[in-house]
Tab-separated table of C-alpha atoms and ligand atoms in Angstrom:
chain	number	residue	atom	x	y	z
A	1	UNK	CA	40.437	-81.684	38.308
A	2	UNK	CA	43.195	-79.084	37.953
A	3	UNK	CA	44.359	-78.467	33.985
A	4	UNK	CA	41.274	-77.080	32.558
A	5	UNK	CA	40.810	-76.184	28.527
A	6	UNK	CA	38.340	-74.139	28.253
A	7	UNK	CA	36.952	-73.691	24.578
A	8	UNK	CA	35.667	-70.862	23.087
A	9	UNK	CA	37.873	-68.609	26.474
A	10	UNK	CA	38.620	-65.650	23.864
A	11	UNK	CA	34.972	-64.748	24.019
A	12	UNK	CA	32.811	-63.137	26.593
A	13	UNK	CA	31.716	-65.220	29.250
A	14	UNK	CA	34.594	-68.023	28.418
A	15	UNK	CA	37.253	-65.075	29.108
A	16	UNK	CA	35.443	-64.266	32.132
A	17	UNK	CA	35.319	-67.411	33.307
A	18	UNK	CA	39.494	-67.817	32.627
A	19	UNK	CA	40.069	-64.779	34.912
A	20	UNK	CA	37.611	-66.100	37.428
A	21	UNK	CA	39.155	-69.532	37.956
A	22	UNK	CA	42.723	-67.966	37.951
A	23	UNK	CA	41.657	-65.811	40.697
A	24	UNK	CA	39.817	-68.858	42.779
A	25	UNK	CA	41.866	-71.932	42.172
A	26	UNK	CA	45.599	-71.213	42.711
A	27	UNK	CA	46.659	-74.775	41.091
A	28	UNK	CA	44.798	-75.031	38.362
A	29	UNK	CA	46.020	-74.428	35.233
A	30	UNK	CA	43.748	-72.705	32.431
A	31	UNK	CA	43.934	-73.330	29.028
A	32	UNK	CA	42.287	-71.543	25.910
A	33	UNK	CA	41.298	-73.468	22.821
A	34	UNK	CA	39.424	-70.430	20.691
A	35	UNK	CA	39.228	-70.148	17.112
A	36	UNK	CA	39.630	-66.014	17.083
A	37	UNK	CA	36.039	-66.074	15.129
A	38	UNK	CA	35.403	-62.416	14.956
A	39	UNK	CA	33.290	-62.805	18.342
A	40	UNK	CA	36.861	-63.943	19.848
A	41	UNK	CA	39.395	-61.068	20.983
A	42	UNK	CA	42.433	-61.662	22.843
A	43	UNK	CA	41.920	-58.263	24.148
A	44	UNK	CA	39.461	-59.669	26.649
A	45	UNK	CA	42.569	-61.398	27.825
A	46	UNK	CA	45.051	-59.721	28.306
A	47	UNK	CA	45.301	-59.243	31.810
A	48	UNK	CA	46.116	-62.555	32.324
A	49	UNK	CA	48.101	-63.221	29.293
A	50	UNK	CA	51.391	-63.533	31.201
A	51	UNK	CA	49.876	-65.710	34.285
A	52	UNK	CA	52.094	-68.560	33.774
A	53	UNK	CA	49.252	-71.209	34.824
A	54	UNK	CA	47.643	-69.401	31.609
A	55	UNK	CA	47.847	-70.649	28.043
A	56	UNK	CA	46.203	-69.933	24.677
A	57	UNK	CA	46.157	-71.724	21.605
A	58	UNK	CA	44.464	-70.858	18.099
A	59	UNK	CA	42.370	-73.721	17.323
A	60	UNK	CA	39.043	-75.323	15.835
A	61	UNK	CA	36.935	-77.505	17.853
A	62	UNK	CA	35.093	-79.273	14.756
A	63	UNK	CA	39.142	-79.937	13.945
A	64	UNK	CA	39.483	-83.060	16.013
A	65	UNK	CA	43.525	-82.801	15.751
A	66	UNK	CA	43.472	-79.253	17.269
A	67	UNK	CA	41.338	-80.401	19.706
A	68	UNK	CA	43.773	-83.835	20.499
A	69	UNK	CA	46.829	-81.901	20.467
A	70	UNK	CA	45.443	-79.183	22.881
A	71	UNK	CA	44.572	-82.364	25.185
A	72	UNK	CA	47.896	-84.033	25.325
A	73	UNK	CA	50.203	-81.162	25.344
A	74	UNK	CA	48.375	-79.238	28.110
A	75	UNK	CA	47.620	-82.887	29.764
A	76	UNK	CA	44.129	-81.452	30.370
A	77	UNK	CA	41.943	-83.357	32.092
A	78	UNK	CA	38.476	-81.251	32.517
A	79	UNK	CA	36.888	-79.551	28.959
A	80	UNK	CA	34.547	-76.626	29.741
A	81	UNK	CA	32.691	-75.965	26.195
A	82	UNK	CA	31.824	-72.315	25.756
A	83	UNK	CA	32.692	-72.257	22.232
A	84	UNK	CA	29.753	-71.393	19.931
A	85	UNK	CA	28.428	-69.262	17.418
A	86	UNK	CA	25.812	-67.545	19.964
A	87	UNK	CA	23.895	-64.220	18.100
A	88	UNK	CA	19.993	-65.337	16.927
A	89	UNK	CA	20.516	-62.799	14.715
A	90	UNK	CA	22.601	-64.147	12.446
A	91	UNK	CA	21.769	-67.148	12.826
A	92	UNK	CA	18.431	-65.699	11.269
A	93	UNK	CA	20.764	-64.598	8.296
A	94	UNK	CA	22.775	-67.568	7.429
A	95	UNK	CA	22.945	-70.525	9.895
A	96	UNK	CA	25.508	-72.619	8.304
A	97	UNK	CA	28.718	-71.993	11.204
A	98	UNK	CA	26.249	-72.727	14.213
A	99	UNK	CA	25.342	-75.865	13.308
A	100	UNK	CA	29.057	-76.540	12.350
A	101	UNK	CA	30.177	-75.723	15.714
A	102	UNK	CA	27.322	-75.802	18.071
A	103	UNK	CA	26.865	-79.059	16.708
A	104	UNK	CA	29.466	-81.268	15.282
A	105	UNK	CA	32.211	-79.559	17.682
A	106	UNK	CA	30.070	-80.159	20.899
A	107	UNK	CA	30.413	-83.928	19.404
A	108	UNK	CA	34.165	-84.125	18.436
A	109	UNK	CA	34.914	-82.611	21.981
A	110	UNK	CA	32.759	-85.424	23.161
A	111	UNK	CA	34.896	-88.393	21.122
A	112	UNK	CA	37.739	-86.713	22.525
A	113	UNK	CA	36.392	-86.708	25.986
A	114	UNK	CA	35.867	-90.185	25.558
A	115	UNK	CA	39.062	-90.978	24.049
A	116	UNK	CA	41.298	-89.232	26.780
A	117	UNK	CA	39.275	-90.718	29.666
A	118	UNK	CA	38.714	-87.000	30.616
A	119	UNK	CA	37.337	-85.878	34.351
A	120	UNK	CA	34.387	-84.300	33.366
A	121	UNK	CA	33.264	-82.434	30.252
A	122	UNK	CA	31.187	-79.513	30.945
A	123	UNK	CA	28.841	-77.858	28.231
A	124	UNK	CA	27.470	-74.562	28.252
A	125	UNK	CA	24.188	-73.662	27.239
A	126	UNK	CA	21.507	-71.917	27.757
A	127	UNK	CA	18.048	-70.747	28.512
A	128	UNK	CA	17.038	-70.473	25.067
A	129	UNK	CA	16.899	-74.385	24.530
A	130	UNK	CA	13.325	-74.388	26.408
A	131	UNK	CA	11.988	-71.565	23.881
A	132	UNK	CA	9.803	-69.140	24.695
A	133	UNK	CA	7.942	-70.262	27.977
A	134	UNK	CA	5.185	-69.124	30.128
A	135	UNK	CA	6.484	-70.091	33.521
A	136	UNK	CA	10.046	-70.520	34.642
A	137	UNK	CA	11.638	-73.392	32.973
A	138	UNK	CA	13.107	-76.645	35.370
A	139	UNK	CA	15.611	-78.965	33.960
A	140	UNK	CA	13.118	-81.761	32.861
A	141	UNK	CA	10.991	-79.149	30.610
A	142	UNK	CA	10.809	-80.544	26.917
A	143	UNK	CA	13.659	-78.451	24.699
A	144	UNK	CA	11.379	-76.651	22.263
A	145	UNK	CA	13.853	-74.235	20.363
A	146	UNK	CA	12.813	-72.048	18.250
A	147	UNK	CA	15.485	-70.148	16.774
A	148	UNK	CA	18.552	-72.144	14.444
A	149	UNK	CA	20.876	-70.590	17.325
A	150	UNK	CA	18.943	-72.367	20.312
A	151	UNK	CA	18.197	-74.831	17.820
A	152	UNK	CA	22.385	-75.625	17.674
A	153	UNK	CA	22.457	-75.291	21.138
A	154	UNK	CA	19.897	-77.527	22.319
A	155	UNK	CA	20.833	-80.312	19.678
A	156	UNK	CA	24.434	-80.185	21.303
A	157	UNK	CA	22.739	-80.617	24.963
A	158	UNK	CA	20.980	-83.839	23.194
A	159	UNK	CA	24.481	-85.280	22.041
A	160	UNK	CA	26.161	-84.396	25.481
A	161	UNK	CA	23.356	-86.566	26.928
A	162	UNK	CA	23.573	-89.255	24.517
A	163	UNK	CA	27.449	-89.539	25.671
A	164	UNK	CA	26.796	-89.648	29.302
A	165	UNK	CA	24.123	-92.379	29.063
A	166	UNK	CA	26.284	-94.036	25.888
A	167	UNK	CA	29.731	-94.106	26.379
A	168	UNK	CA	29.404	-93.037	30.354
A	169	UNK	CA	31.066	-89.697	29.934
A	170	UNK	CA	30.982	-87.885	33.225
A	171	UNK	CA	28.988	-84.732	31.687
A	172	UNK	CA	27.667	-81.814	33.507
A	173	UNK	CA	25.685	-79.564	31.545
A	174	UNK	CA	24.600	-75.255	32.645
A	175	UNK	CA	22.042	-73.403	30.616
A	176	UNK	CA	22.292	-69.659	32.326
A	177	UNK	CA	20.031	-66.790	31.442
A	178	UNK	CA	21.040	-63.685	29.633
A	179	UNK	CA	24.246	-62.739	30.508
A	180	UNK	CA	25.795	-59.550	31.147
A	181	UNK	CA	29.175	-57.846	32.127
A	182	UNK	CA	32.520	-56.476	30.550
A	183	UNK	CA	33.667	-57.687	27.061
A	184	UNK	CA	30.794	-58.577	25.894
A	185	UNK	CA	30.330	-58.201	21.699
A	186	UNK	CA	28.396	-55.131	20.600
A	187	UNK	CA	26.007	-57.308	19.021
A	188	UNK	CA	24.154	-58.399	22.227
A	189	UNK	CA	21.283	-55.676	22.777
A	190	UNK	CA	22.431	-54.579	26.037
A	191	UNK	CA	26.158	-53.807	24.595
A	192	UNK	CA	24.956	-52.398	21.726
A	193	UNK	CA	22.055	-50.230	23.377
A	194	UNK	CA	24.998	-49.149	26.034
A	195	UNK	CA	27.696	-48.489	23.649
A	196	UNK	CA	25.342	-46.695	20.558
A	197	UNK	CA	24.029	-44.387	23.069
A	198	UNK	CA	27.374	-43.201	24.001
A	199	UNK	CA	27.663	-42.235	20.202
A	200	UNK	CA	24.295	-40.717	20.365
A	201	UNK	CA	23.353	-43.490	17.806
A	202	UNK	CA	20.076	-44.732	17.445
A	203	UNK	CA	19.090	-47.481	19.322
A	204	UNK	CA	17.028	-50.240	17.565
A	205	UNK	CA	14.378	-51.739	19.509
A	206	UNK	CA	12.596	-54.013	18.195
A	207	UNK	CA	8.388	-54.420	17.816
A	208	UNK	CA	6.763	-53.276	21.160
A	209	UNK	CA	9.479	-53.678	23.299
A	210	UNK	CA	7.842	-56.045	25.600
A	211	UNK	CA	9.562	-59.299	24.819
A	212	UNK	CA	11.317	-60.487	28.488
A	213	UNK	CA	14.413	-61.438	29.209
A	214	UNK	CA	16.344	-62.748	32.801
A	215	UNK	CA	19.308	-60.935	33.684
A	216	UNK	CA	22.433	-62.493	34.766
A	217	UNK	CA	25.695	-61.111	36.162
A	218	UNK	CA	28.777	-62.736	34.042
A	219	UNK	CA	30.863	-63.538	37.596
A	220	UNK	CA	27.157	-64.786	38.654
A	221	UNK	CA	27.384	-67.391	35.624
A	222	UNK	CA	31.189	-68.157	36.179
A	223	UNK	CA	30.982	-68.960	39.923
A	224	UNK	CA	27.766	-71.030	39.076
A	225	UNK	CA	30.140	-73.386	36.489
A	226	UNK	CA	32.398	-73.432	39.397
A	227	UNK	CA	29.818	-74.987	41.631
A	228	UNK	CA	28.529	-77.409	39.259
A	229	UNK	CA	32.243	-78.490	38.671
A	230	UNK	CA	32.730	-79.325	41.927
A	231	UNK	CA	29.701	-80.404	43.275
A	232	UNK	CA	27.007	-81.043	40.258
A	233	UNK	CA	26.069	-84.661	39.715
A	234	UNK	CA	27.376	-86.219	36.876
A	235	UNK	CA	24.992	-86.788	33.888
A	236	UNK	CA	22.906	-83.721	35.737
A	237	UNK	CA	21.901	-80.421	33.813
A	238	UNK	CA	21.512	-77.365	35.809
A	239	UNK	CA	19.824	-74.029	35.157
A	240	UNK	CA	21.705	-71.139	36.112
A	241	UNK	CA	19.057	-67.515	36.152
A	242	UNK	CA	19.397	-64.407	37.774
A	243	UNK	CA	15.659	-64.008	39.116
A	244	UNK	CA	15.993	-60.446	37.600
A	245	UNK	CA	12.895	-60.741	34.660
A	246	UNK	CA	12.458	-57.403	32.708
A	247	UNK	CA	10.796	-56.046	29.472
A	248	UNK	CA	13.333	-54.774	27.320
A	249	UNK	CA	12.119	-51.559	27.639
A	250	UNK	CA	12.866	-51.250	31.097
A	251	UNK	CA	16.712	-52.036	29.758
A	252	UNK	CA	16.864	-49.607	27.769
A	253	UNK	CA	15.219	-46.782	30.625
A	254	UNK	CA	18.504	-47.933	32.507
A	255	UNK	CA	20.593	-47.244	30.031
A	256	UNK	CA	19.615	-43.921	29.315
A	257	UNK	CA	19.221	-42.990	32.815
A	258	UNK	CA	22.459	-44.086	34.031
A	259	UNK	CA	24.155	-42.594	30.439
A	260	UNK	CA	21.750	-39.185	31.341
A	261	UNK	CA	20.953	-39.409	27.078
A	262	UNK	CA	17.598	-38.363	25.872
A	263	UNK	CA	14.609	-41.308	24.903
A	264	UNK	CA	14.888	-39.787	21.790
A	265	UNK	CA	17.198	-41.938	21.045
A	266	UNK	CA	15.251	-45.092	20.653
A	267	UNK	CA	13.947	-46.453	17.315
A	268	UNK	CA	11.112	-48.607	17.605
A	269	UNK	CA	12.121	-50.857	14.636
A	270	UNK	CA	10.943	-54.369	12.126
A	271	UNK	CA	10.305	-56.954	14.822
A	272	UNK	CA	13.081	-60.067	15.175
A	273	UNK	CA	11.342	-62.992	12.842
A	274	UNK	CA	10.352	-65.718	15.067
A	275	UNK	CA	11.285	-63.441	18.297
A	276	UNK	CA	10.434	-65.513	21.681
A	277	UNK	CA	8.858	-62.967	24.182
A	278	UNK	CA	9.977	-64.448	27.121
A	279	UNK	CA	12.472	-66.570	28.609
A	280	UNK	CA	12.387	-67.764	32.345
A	281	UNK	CA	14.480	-70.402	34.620
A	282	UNK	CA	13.896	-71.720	37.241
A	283	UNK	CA	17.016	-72.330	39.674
A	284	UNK	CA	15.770	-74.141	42.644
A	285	UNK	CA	18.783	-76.954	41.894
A	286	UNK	CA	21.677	-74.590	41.905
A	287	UNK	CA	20.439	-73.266	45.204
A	288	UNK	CA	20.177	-76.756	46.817
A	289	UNK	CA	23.568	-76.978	45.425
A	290	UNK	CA	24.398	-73.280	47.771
A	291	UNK	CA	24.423	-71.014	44.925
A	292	UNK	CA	22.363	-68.012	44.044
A	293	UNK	CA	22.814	-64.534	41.943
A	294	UNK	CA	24.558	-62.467	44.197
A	295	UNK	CA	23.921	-59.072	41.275
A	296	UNK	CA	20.038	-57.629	41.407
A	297	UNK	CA	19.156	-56.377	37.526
A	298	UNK	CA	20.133	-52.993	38.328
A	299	UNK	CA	23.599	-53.726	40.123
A	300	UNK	CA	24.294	-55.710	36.903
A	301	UNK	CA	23.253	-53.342	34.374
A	302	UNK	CA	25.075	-50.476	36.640
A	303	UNK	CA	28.149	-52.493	36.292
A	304	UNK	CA	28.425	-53.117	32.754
A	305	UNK	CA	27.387	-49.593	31.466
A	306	UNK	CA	30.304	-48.139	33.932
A	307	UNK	CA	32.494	-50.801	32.302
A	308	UNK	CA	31.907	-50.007	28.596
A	309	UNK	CA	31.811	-46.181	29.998
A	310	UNK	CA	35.371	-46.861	31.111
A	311	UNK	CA	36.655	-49.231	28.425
A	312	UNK	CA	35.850	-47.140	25.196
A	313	UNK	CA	39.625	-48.232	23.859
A	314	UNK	CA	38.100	-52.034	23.889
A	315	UNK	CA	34.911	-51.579	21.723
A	316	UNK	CA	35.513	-48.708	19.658
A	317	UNK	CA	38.486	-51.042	17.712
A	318	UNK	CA	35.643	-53.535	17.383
A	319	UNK	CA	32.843	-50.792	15.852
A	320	UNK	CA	35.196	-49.773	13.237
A	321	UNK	CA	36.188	-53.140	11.274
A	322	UNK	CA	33.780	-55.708	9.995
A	323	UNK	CA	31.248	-55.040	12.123
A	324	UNK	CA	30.147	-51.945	10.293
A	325	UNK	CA	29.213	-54.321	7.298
A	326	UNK	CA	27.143	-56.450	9.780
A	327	UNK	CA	25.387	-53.362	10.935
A	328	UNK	CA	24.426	-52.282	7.965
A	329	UNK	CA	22.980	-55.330	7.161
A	330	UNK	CA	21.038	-56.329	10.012
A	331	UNK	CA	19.947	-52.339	10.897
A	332	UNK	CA	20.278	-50.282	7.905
A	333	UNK	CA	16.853	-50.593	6.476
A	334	UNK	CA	15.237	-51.138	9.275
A	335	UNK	CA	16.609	-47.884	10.869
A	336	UNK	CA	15.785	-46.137	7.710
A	337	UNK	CA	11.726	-46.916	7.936
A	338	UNK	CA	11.653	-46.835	11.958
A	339	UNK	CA	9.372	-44.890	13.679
A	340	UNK	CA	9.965	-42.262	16.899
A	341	UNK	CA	8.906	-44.409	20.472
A	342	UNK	CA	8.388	-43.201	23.760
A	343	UNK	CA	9.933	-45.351	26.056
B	401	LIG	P1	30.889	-65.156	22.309
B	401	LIG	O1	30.211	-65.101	20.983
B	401	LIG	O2	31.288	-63.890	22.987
B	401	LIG	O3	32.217	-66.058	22.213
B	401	LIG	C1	32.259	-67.276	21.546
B	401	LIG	C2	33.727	-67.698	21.464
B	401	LIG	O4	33.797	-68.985	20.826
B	401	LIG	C3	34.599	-66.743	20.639
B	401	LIG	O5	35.811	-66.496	21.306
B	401	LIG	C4	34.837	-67.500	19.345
B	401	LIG	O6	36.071	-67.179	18.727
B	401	LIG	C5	34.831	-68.943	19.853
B	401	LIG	N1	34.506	-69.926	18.801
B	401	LIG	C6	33.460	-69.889	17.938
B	401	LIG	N2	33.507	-70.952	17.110
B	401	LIG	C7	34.580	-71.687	17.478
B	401	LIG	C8	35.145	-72.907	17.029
B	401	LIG	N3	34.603	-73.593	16.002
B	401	LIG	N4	36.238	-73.385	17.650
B	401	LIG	C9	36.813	-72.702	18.685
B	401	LIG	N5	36.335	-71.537	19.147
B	401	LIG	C10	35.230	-71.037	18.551
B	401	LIG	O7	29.938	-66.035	23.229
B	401	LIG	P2	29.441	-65.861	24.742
B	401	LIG	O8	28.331	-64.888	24.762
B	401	LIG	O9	30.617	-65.684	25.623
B	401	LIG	O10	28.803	-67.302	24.987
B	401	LIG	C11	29.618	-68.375	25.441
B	401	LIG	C12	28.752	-69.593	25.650
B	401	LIG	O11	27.714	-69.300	26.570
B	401	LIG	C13	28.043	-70.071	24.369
B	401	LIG	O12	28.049	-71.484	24.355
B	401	LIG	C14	26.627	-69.542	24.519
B	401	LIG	O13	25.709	-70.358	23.827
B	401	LIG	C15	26.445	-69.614	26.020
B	401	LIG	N6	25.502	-68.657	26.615
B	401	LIG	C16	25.622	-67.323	26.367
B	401	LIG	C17	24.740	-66.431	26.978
B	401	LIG	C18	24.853	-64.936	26.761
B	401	LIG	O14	23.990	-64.202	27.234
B	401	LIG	N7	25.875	-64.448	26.103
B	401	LIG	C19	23.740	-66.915	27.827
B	401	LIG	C20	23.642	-68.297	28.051
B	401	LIG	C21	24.542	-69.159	27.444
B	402	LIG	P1	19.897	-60.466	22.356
B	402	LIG	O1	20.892	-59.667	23.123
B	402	LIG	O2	20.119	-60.680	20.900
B	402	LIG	O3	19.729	-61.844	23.127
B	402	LIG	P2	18.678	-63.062	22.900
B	402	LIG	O4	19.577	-64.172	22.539
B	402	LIG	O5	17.991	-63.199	24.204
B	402	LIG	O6	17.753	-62.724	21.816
B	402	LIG	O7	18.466	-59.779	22.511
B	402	LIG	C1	17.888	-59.593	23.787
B	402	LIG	C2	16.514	-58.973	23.587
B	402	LIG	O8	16.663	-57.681	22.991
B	402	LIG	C3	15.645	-59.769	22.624
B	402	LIG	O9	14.292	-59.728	23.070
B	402	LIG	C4	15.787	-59.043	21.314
B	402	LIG	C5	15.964	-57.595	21.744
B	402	LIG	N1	16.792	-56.775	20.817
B	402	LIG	C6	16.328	-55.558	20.363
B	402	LIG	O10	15.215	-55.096	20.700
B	402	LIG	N2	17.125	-54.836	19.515
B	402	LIG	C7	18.348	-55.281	19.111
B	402	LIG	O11	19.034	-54.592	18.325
B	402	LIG	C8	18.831	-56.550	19.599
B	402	LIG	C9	20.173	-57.095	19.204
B	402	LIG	C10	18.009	-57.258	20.466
């Protein structure tokens, strides 16, 4: 393994993950296959942009020619899939692009794993595919998704399996907890939460606030891929948590702490339709395999809000275009018939 594409690298964790394995593996060579959906920002990459063992290319993976020529003219010979259409919220609204490339992409990387005799293909996914659970989730838990997003996801964990045990590509498969860090979307609560209350905007909670989440550090989830590159079993799925459960309340007392802005701010607002109240992994396989979240919940919270504190130039470009539209729709009713909470 040493000339990696890595799908869906313009976005958060993937462009994370491209800085981390420049930094760890001198001899590799790291190449982006990214569609530039509006979640993708070459921003995120620009500090590596003119690493030589760095390349990008614009590209569809449900386009099984982009995905080909990526292959053959990088001579790639490892695909690590974090290309997806990822926010439950929209896939609330309209559902149509996740299944397009959660789906059928995860599968035409998979013919073209097969076809190019690849090392491995790894797939990213995520703790969502269990649904909402009432103890931590192992890796032999039935998938019971509940949301189109985890839906998408978990129906492209079911094809990657289908490949291994089919056509004997060597898979390896991650499903990681909530993620946090720099360059994350403003869509993702803890990003948007961080970056409205620096505007003194309103931040939208939704129902009681109770619903639980595990934290994870983004260089937590990147060294974990690492590890399961190199030493996960082939055909083997491994969940990747941060053993840092929380209410999303106690996010958003973080937040305003660190930020010293007022509770005021929060809006307790229309619930999330179909809104799992907890999510939970457990990662006993990683650590036999010597890994483990090195970030508690605080040191990764602490990290990101000094981040977006620092990078204002990055997500202030991104609050001004599209995304207004999007906020409008997803928040602009419900913001105007929210109520006052004490948090
Ligand atoms: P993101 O939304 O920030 O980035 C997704 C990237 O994929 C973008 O760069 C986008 O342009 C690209 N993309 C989308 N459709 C594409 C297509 N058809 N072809 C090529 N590129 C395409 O996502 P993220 O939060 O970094 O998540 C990355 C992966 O990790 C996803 O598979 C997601 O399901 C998984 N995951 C995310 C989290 C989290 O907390 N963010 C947690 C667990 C797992
Ligand atoms: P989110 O970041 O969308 O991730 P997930 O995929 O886990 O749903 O949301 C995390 C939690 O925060 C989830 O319980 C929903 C809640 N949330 C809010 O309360 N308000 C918001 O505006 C958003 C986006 C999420």
């Amino acid at each position: 393994m040493k000339n990696l594409l890595v799908t869906g690298g313009a976005g958060f964790i993937g462009s994370n993950f491209v800085r981390y394995m420049l930094e760890h593996h001198a001899n590799y060579t790291v190449t982006v296959l990214d569609k530039l959906t509006y979640a993708g920002n070459l921003d995120n990459l620009r500090d590596v942009e003119n690493d030589p063992r760095y390349a990008f290319v614009q590209g569809d993976i449900c386009d099984a020619d982009d995905v080909r020529d990526a292959l053959r003219a990088h001579h790639i010979d490892t695909i690590v899939n974090f290309a997806a259409e990822t926010h439950v919220d929209r896939s609330i609204l309209d559902a149509d692009a996740f299944l397009r490339t959660n789906v059928f992409g995860t599968f035409v990387l998979l013919e073209a794993a097969k076809e190019f005799g690849l090392e491995r293909y790894h797939q990213i996914s995520t703790d969502e595919v269990y649904g909402w659970v009432d103890k931590p989730a192992t890796e032999n838990d039935p998938l019971i998704p509940r949301s189109p997003y985890a839906a998408a996801k978990a129906s492209g964990d079911l094809m990657v399996n289908a490949y291994h045990v089919t056509h004997h590509v060597p898979t390896t498969i991650t499903r990681a907890s909530n993620t946090v860090g720099p360059y994350q979307y403003p869509e993702k609560v803890v990003p948007l939460f961080i970056t409205n209350a620096l505007e003194n905007e309103p931040l939208p909670l939704y129902g009681d606030g109770k619903q639980i989440r595990d934290w994870l550090y983004v260089t937590d989830h990147c060294e974990a891929v690492d590890v399961v590159l190199h030493q996960g079993k082939i055909g083997e799925v491994y969940n990747v948590g941060g053993e840092n459960e929380r209410h999303n309340v106690e996010v958003v007392k973080i937040i305003l702490d660190t930020l010293d802005k007022s509770p005021d701010l929060v809006r307790r607002v229309q619930d999330r339709s179909g809104h799992d109240r907890r999510y939970s992994l457990s990662i006993e396989k990683m650590r036999a395999l010597g890994w483990h979240p090195r970030h508690s919940f605080e040191q990764a919270l602490t990290e990101t809000i000094r981040w977006y504190e620092n990078n204002a130039w990055w997500w202030q470009k991104i609050k001004s275009g599209d995304y207004r539209e999007y906020y409008e729709k997803q928040y602009g009713e419900r913001l105007r018939t929210s109520q006052a909470v004490i948090v």
